[in-house]
XYZ file of C-alpha atoms in Angstrom:
424
model
C -135.578 45.785 -25.274
C -138.435 47.367 -23.371
C -142.057 46.920 -24.378
C -142.193 50.600 -25.304
C -139.171 50.225 -27.601
C -140.640 47.096 -29.201
C -143.941 48.869 -29.794
C -142.160 51.835 -31.374
C -140.082 49.487 -33.544
C -143.054 47.496 -34.891
C -145.005 50.689 -35.491
C -142.093 52.089 -37.506
C -141.894 48.867 -39.552
C -145.539 49.115 -40.557
C -145.361 52.848 -41.198
C -142.153 52.682 -43.257
C -139.881 55.578 -44.140
C -137.561 55.017 -41.170
C -133.822 55.781 -41.138
C -131.968 52.509 -41.738
C -128.882 51.697 -39.659
C -126.164 49.179 -40.490
C -122.747 48.645 -39.002
C -119.807 46.283 -39.196
C -117.868 45.568 -36.015
C -114.415 44.188 -36.711
C -113.649 41.937 -33.758
C -110.554 41.172 -31.711
C -109.833 37.495 -30.895
C -111.586 37.911 -27.520
C -114.785 39.086 -29.237
C -114.442 42.770 -28.387
C -114.754 45.371 -31.153
C -111.469 46.577 -32.650
C -113.187 49.242 -34.765
C -116.573 49.888 -36.337
C -117.780 51.097 -39.721
C -121.369 52.192 -40.222
C -123.798 54.112 -42.402
C -125.294 56.187 -39.596
C -126.143 59.585 -41.119
C -125.663 61.201 -37.699
C -122.111 59.868 -37.408
C -119.771 62.476 -38.864
C -117.033 59.878 -39.323
C -119.114 57.302 -41.185
C -118.853 58.962 -44.609
C -120.978 56.217 -46.160
C -118.367 53.518 -45.650
C -120.828 50.699 -46.357
C -121.563 51.047 -50.064
C -123.578 47.870 -50.661
C -124.121 44.273 -49.610
C -126.649 41.822 -48.252
C -127.126 39.273 -45.484
C -128.761 35.869 -46.014
C -129.860 33.169 -43.582
C -131.084 29.669 -44.476
C -132.391 26.907 -42.227
C -129.940 24.031 -42.501
C -127.381 22.152 -40.465
C -123.989 23.810 -40.724
C -123.363 27.228 -42.283
C -126.555 29.301 -42.131
C -125.515 32.938 -42.369
C -123.678 34.453 -45.347
C -123.005 38.046 -46.355
C -121.381 40.101 -49.084
C -120.062 43.554 -48.203
C -118.544 46.358 -50.271
C -116.798 49.196 -48.424
C -115.881 52.534 -49.992
C -114.258 55.871 -49.075
C -111.350 54.104 -47.395
C -108.633 56.443 -46.188
C -106.700 57.450 -43.115
C -107.406 55.442 -39.987
C -109.871 53.099 -41.653
C -107.595 52.528 -44.636
C -104.962 51.197 -42.240
C -107.409 49.042 -40.303
C -109.117 47.495 -43.322
C -105.730 46.655 -44.801
C -105.238 44.363 -41.815
C -108.453 42.425 -42.425
C -107.407 39.000 -43.624
C -108.699 35.459 -43.989
C -110.493 34.408 -40.826
C -111.023 37.903 -39.398
C -114.328 37.956 -37.520
C -116.888 40.637 -38.359
C -120.194 41.176 -36.565
C -123.032 42.731 -38.564
C -125.844 44.698 -36.940
C -128.890 46.286 -38.569
C -131.675 48.427 -37.247
C -133.267 51.835 -37.404
C -133.508 55.245 -35.797
C -136.673 55.474 -33.714
C -138.072 58.925 -33.140
C -138.247 59.729 -29.434
C -138.346 63.512 -29.498
C -134.574 64.006 -29.468
C -132.733 65.497 -32.487
C -131.033 62.201 -33.388
C -133.689 59.775 -32.156
C -133.100 56.413 -30.501
C -130.780 53.945 -32.254
C -132.033 50.353 -32.218
C -129.771 47.571 -33.535
C -130.394 43.846 -34.055
C -127.458 41.399 -34.365
C -127.332 39.769 -37.804
C -124.616 37.177 -37.255
C -120.888 36.940 -36.664
C -118.893 36.125 -39.778
C -115.402 35.158 -40.835
C -113.762 36.695 -43.883
C -113.431 34.077 -46.595
C -112.400 35.984 -49.750
C -111.188 39.562 -49.185
C -110.512 41.584 -52.314
C -109.727 45.164 -53.285
C -110.490 47.292 -56.339
C -108.736 50.534 -57.203
C -110.497 53.092 -59.404
C -109.667 56.596 -60.552
C -111.973 58.106 -57.932
C -111.066 55.867 -55.015
C -110.973 52.246 -54.007
C -113.326 49.681 -52.570
C -112.867 46.572 -50.444
C -115.092 43.535 -50.925
C -115.622 40.818 -48.332
C -117.294 37.477 -48.901
C -118.413 36.359 -45.452
C -119.764 33.148 -43.992
C -120.713 32.482 -40.398
C -118.341 30.898 -37.889
C -119.063 27.413 -39.261
C -116.300 28.172 -41.806
C -113.851 27.903 -38.915
C -115.052 24.355 -38.208
C -115.648 22.697 -41.597
C -112.189 23.159 -43.106
C -113.068 26.214 -45.200
C -110.789 28.342 -43.016
C -109.987 26.126 -40.019
C -111.214 22.897 -38.520
C -109.160 20.117 -40.166
C -108.350 17.397 -37.644
C -104.713 16.525 -36.957
C -105.625 13.058 -35.682
C -108.655 10.800 -35.681
C -111.324 11.909 -33.217
C -113.114 9.223 -31.229
C -116.242 9.580 -29.085
C -116.910 6.387 -27.169
C -120.313 4.778 -26.885
C -122.172 6.004 -23.804
C -120.570 9.480 -23.802
C -122.932 12.396 -23.279
C -123.009 13.915 -26.773
C -122.875 17.510 -25.550
C -119.596 17.036 -23.645
C -117.325 16.472 -26.699
C -119.066 19.282 -28.620
C -118.210 21.689 -25.824
C -114.627 20.407 -25.525
C -113.781 20.324 -29.237
C -114.828 23.959 -29.619
C -112.250 24.863 -26.959
C -109.393 23.113 -28.785
C -106.526 25.301 -30.004
C -106.944 25.982 -33.716
C -103.190 26.513 -34.066
C -102.757 30.192 -33.287
C -103.401 30.025 -29.556
C -107.130 30.736 -29.984
C -109.972 28.205 -29.567
C -112.146 27.197 -32.481
C -114.967 29.058 -30.757
C -114.599 30.900 -27.477
C -118.346 31.489 -27.058
C -120.250 29.014 -24.884
C -122.625 26.929 -27.066
C -126.341 26.689 -26.315
C -127.686 23.143 -25.923
C -131.346 22.225 -25.947
C -132.868 20.644 -22.856
C -135.451 18.827 -24.992
C -133.637 15.470 -24.793
C -132.846 15.579 -21.080
C -134.470 12.703 -19.192
C -135.568 10.888 -22.362
C -134.469 7.319 -23.063
C -134.345 4.978 -26.018
C -134.372 1.191 -26.370
C -131.100 -0.461 -27.393
C -131.053 -3.186 -30.083
C -129.540 -5.761 -27.710
C -132.012 -4.987 -24.942
C -132.204 -2.424 -22.173
C -132.449 1.362 -22.409
C -130.072 4.292 -22.380
C -130.324 8.041 -22.050
C -131.146 9.688 -25.377
C -128.197 12.065 -24.914
C -125.707 9.192 -24.536
C -123.929 8.170 -27.740
C -125.526 4.864 -28.869
C -122.375 3.894 -30.756
C -118.714 4.905 -31.017
C -118.155 7.818 -33.383
C -114.834 7.832 -35.237
C -113.921 10.730 -37.528
C -110.769 10.010 -39.525
C -108.110 12.695 -39.679
C -107.399 12.279 -43.412
C -110.434 14.334 -44.362
C -112.198 14.805 -41.032
C -113.098 18.169 -39.545
C -114.398 19.598 -36.292
C -117.704 20.206 -38.078
C -117.947 16.536 -39.010
C -117.570 15.554 -35.349
C -120.301 17.983 -34.301
C -122.641 16.868 -37.092
C -122.038 13.224 -36.211
C -122.927 13.808 -32.576
C -126.003 15.900 -33.390
C -127.074 13.261 -35.883
C -127.352 10.772 -33.027
C -130.448 12.652 -31.834
C -131.431 14.208 -35.195
C -130.815 17.720 -33.874
C -130.532 21.020 -35.715
C -127.103 22.623 -35.328
C -125.820 25.975 -36.540
C -124.918 29.499 -35.493
C -127.591 31.979 -34.426
C -127.736 35.732 -35.043
C -125.563 36.428 -31.978
C -122.758 34.174 -33.250
C -123.417 31.409 -30.742
C -123.556 27.734 -31.753
C -126.994 26.281 -31.006
C -128.192 22.688 -30.883
C -131.998 22.506 -31.170
C -134.297 19.489 -31.485
C -135.681 18.690 -34.927
C -138.392 16.705 -33.131
C -139.812 19.989 -31.901
C -140.411 20.891 -35.547
C -143.337 18.465 -35.507
C -145.307 21.208 -33.732
C -144.763 23.903 -36.351
C -148.217 25.411 -35.903
C -147.322 26.278 -32.294
C -144.096 28.133 -33.053
C -143.677 31.882 -32.458
C -145.039 34.203 -35.144
C -142.273 36.563 -36.267
C -144.575 38.828 -38.266
C -148.139 39.142 -39.565
C -148.528 40.610 -43.043
C -151.739 42.321 -44.135
C -152.396 42.332 -47.865
C -154.044 45.746 -47.661
C -150.910 47.334 -46.185
C -147.958 48.597 -48.169
C -145.450 46.362 -46.386
C -145.650 43.632 -49.042
C -143.837 45.326 -51.913
C -144.559 42.842 -54.688
C -146.677 39.875 -55.597
C -146.722 36.714 -53.506
C -145.029 33.987 -55.520
C -146.369 30.495 -54.807
C -144.577 27.498 -56.264
C -145.630 23.871 -56.466
C -142.897 21.229 -56.299
C -144.814 17.974 -56.588
C -141.821 16.105 -58.031
C -139.984 16.580 -54.732
C -142.787 15.217 -52.552
C -142.372 11.921 -50.648
C -145.221 10.762 -48.453
C -143.647 7.481 -47.356
C -140.176 7.392 -45.772
C -138.239 4.268 -44.778
C -135.084 4.657 -42.689
C -132.833 1.680 -42.011
C -130.094 1.674 -39.399
C -126.988 -0.382 -38.734
C -127.095 -4.197 -38.861
C -125.929 -5.524 -35.494
C -123.764 -8.587 -34.870
C -126.863 -10.715 -34.156
C -128.473 -9.602 -37.437
C -130.896 -7.152 -35.858
C -131.466 -3.978 -37.841
C -133.362 -0.986 -36.450
C -135.701 0.496 -39.035
C -138.764 2.724 -39.108
C -141.323 3.842 -41.631
C -143.223 7.140 -41.592
C -146.264 7.533 -43.835
C -148.556 10.442 -44.553
C -152.047 8.978 -44.147
C -153.599 12.277 -43.064
C -156.889 12.637 -45.017
C -156.626 16.447 -44.694
C -153.260 16.539 -46.480
C -153.167 17.036 -50.263
C -150.095 14.780 -50.394
C -151.583 11.874 -48.425
C -151.118 8.370 -49.835
C -154.875 8.120 -50.382
C -154.740 11.184 -52.678
C -151.585 10.821 -54.777
C -150.543 7.230 -54.117
C -147.440 6.092 -52.309
C -144.259 7.995 -53.128
C -141.612 6.131 -51.163
C -138.092 7.197 -50.304
C -135.631 4.750 -48.721
C -132.820 6.305 -46.744
C -130.148 3.993 -45.289
C -128.491 5.450 -42.204
C -125.724 3.034 -41.184
C -124.775 5.348 -38.320
C -128.211 4.887 -36.688
C -128.110 2.225 -33.976
C -131.619 2.387 -32.474
C -135.253 2.360 -33.579
C -135.796 5.751 -31.892
C -133.178 7.354 -34.118
C -134.743 5.868 -37.262
C -138.286 6.788 -36.223
C -137.471 10.401 -35.308
C -135.606 10.936 -38.566
C -138.279 9.278 -40.727
C -141.063 11.350 -39.172
C -139.111 14.587 -39.551
C -138.214 13.871 -43.189
C -141.709 12.925 -44.328
C -143.069 16.060 -42.658
C -140.614 18.175 -44.595
C -140.851 16.436 -47.964
C -144.669 16.379 -47.819
C -144.719 20.163 -47.313
C -142.399 21.122 -50.151
C -145.177 21.063 -52.721
C -146.281 24.575 -51.704
C -143.691 27.266 -51.121
C -144.097 31.038 -51.049
C -141.704 33.923 -51.623
C -142.555 37.245 -49.962
C -140.892 40.491 -51.007
C -141.459 43.050 -48.290
C -140.097 46.001 -46.395
C -137.160 45.096 -44.191
C -137.875 43.290 -40.905
C -134.748 43.129 -38.756
C -135.891 40.541 -36.207
C -136.910 37.922 -38.793
C -135.908 34.370 -37.832
C -135.773 31.072 -39.706
C -137.828 28.207 -38.259
C -140.439 30.663 -37.023
C -143.805 31.504 -38.554
C -145.056 34.372 -40.636
C -148.764 34.961 -41.152
C -150.310 36.440 -44.275
C -153.821 37.800 -43.869
C -155.343 37.384 -47.309
C -157.562 40.443 -47.257
C -157.809 40.029 -51.043
C -160.073 37.033 -50.396
C -163.692 37.280 -49.271
C -163.091 35.451 -45.981
C -159.707 37.093 -45.230
C -158.050 33.712 -44.691
C -154.901 33.666 -42.531
C -152.070 31.668 -44.112
C -149.311 30.434 -41.813
C -145.878 29.717 -43.262
C -142.636 28.413 -41.736
C -139.651 30.596 -42.654
C -136.905 28.635 -44.439
C -134.653 31.565 -45.314
C -134.390 35.276 -46.006
C -132.116 37.841 -47.663
C -131.956 41.456 -46.518
C -129.978 44.361 -48.070
C -127.210 45.647 -45.859
C -127.085 49.399 -46.267
C -130.109 50.415 -48.337
C -133.837 50.206 -47.732
C -134.667 48.001 -50.708
C -137.143 45.141 -50.074
C -136.019 41.936 -48.386
C -137.017 38.474 -49.584
C -138.461 35.689 -47.410
C -138.915 32.066 -48.480
C -141.332 29.896 -46.506
C -143.502 26.774 -46.703
C -147.105 26.429 -45.653
C -147.557 24.713 -42.287
C -151.149 23.905 -43.198
C -149.644 21.296 -45.466
C -147.640 19.566 -42.717
C -149.509 16.285 -42.215
C -150.118 14.080 -39.219
C -147.721 11.189 -39.815
C -148.020 7.537 -38.802
C -144.736 5.931 -37.703
C -144.227 2.168 -37.526
C -141.430 -0.298 -36.966
C -140.665 -1.055 -40.590
C -139.639 -4.625 -39.863
C -143.100 -5.307 -38.479
C -145.073 -3.001 -40.813
């Protein structure tokens, strides 16, 4: 996207009243589009195929993107094609707008909103036509056993193996129909490259080398369980992005939330916020002291770490509300580094949950989880700028109704002290 296009897009978002675009691309096994349905008013063949639906994204390991779609006016060519949509069919969703550029139809700008697999297709016949409903989840459903991904035999990753190698290889395994579990090349963070960790028995090893042997049993094991087990060795985020590509990102980088990109700045005196800001306190879910214990070794050494919120600026610091401790045994953790990273990440998150905000606003198509939004409180005398980390959002598919964003205040993320729990 050029800078001129981006400028025109953001201007249209703030102005409102734009022509909304949405389309579904039904994909072939190689990722190419078999056929497309859309709601483009300039497309004479669209005939309002997309009746309703929504897309949701939530920051979590595993399945992040979900969607519900209702199609109408199905006949002729599209009737035949939709009848062949079945469990596991991949559908890409795009949303955007028409940007005025002086031409009669304007410039069409689309943003990818995930690649999904059909989980529960259904059909309803009425006196004036029929509709097709699709319940969609992102490609994680093809890994966690929902649609595909059940292991035929136990999967073993030996100690010392680079954790990214088996992730790449298991995605290329045949899922049974001659197609790989995921033909798209995954994106791996470079955050861990060159970093080392101390081993319980002495010495050091690369942080990206498996510190223990991972065994996933075939009785109930899945491809997703293998990937989660490997990512858990470095406490990484893993899930599919808006382009349908599996991403492994460092959770450790979340400790610098205030430095993350700002997806959007809201001004209270503009019409973009369509309703009230809903703030919610969740004190009962706050923990300001986190103890993580790892695996007991043969010589009775046990890695463990403790993270505590002693930040005097934080409203959930131990000095303000007392110690609220959470113990979390992680028998799969074999090093102090693993315990310390996880403890610090968890206490950051659980100390911030006491203040959450829900924003109902005009649709923003480039919104991302794990990025920031800013709210300029022009309703206050000093016009304070509130910064919030996006945890999830839901956006209507075909209409222009408001979207909903859930976020937590990064001002509440404390500076955390981490210690070796055995020596604390």
